[in-house]
Tab-separated table of C-alpha atoms in Angstrom:
chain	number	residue	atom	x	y	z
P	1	UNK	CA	0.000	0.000	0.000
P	2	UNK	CA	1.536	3.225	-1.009
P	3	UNK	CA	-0.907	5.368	1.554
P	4	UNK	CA	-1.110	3.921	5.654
P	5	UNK	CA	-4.081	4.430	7.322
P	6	UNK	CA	-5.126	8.410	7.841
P	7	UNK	CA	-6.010	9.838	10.977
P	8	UNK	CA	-8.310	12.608	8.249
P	9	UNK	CA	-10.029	12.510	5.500
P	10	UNK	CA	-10.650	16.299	4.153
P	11	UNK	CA	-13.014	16.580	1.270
P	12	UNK	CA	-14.187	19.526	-0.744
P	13	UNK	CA	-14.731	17.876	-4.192
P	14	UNK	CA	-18.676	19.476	-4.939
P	15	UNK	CA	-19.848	16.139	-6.317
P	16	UNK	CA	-23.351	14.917	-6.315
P	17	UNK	CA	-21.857	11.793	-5.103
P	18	UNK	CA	-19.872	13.109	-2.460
P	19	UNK	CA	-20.575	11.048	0.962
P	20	UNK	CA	-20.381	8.045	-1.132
P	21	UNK	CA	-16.642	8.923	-2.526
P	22	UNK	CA	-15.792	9.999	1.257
P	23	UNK	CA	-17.065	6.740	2.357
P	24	UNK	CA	-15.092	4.455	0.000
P	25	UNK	CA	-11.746	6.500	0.946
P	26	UNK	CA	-12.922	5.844	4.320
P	27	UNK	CA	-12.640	2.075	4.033
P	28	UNK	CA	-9.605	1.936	2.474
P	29	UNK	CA	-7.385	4.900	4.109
P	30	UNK	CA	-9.185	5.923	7.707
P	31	UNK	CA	-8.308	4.493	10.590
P	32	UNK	CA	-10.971	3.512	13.033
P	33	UNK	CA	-12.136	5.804	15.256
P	34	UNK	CA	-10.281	8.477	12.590
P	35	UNK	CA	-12.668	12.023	11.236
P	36	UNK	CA	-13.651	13.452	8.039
P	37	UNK	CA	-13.593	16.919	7.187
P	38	UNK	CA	-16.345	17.403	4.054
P	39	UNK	CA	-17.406	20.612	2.124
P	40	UNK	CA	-20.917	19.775	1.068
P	41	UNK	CA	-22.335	22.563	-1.044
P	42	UNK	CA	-26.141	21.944	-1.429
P	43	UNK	CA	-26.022	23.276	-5.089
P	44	UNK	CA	-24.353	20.923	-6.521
P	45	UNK	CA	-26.367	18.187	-4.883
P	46	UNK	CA	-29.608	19.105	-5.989
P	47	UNK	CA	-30.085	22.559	-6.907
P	48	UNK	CA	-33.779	22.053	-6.155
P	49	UNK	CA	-33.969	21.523	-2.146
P	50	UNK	CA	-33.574	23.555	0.148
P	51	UNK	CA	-29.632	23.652	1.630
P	52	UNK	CA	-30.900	22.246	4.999
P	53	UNK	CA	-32.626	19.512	3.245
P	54	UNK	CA	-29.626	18.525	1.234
P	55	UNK	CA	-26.937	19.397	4.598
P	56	UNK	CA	-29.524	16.350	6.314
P	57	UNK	CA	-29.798	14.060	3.043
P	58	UNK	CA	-25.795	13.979	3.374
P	59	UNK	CA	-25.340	13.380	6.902
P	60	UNK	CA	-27.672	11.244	6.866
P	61	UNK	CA	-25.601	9.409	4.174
P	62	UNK	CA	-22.373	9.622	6.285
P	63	UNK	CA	-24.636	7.575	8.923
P	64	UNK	CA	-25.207	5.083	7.301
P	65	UNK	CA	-21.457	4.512	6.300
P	66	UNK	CA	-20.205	4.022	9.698
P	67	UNK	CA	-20.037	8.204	10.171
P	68	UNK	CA	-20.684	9.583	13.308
P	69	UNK	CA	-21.552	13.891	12.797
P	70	UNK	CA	-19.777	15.556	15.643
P	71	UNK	CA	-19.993	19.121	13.906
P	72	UNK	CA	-21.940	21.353	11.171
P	73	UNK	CA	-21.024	24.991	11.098
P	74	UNK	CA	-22.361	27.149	8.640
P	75	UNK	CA	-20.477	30.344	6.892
P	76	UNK	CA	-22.755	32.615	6.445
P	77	UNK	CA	-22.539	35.653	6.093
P	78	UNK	CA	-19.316	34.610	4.404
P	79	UNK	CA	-20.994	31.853	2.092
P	80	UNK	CA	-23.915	31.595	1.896
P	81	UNK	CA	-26.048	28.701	2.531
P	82	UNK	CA	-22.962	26.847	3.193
P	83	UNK	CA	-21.337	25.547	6.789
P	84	UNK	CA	-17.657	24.713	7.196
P	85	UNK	CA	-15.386	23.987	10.205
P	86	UNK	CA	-12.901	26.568	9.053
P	87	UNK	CA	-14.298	29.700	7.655
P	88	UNK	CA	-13.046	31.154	3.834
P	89	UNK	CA	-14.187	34.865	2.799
P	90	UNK	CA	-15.580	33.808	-0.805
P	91	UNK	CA	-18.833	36.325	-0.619
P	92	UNK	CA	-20.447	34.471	-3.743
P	93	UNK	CA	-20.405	30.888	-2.611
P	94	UNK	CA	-24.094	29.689	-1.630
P	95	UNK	CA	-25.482	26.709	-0.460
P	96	UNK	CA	-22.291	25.190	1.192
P	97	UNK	CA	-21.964	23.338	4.488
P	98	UNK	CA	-19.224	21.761	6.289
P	99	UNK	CA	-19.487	18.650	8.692
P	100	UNK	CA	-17.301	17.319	10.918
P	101	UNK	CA	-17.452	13.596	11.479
P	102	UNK	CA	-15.795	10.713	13.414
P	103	UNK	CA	-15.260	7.335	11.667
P	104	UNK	CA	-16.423	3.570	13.208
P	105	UNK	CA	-16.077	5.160	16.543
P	106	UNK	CA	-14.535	2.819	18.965
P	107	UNK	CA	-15.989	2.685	22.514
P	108	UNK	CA	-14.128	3.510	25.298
P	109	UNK	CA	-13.235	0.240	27.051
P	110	UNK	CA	-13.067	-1.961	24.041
């Protein structure tokens, strides 16, 4: 294996498909117990919903992939409709959210 196992996973890559392609990195490169970093903007999921509805829809996703969400922040008035953990000053951005999210989180006493 080229890569070990990461202690982060930090995605930005505005896909529809995004949780999934975080996911399948996750299983191959993230240690257990390890966090994700992921942009989500809501546009480029569906362009149709509302940004909350999408921001759920994808955490929702990241549940069901062994993701547990420890974090959303959003950045308005920076960008709107969007939520990251660390804050960039692009005033046209919209519909963007950042989550924050532990991987197969291990219990403590096992």
């Amino acid at each position: 294996m080229l890569v070990g196992m990461v202690d982060v996973i930090f995605s930005d890559v505005a896909q529809p498909d995004q949780a999934r392609i975080v996911a399948y990195n996750a299983q191959y490169f993230l240690k257990n117990g390890g966090h994700c970093v992921i942009s989500i903007k809501a546009n480029c999921i569906d362009s149709t919903a509302a940004p909350e509805v999408v921001f759920a829809q994808e955490i929702n996703k990241l549940k069901a992939e062994k993701f547990k969400a420890k974090e959303q922040v959003t950045l308005e008035p920076y960008e709107r409709d969007h939520a990251k953990e660390q804050v960039t000053l692009e005033p046209y951005e919209r519909d963007h959210a950042m989550v924050v999210a532990a991987y197969r989180v291990v219990k403590k006493g096992e």
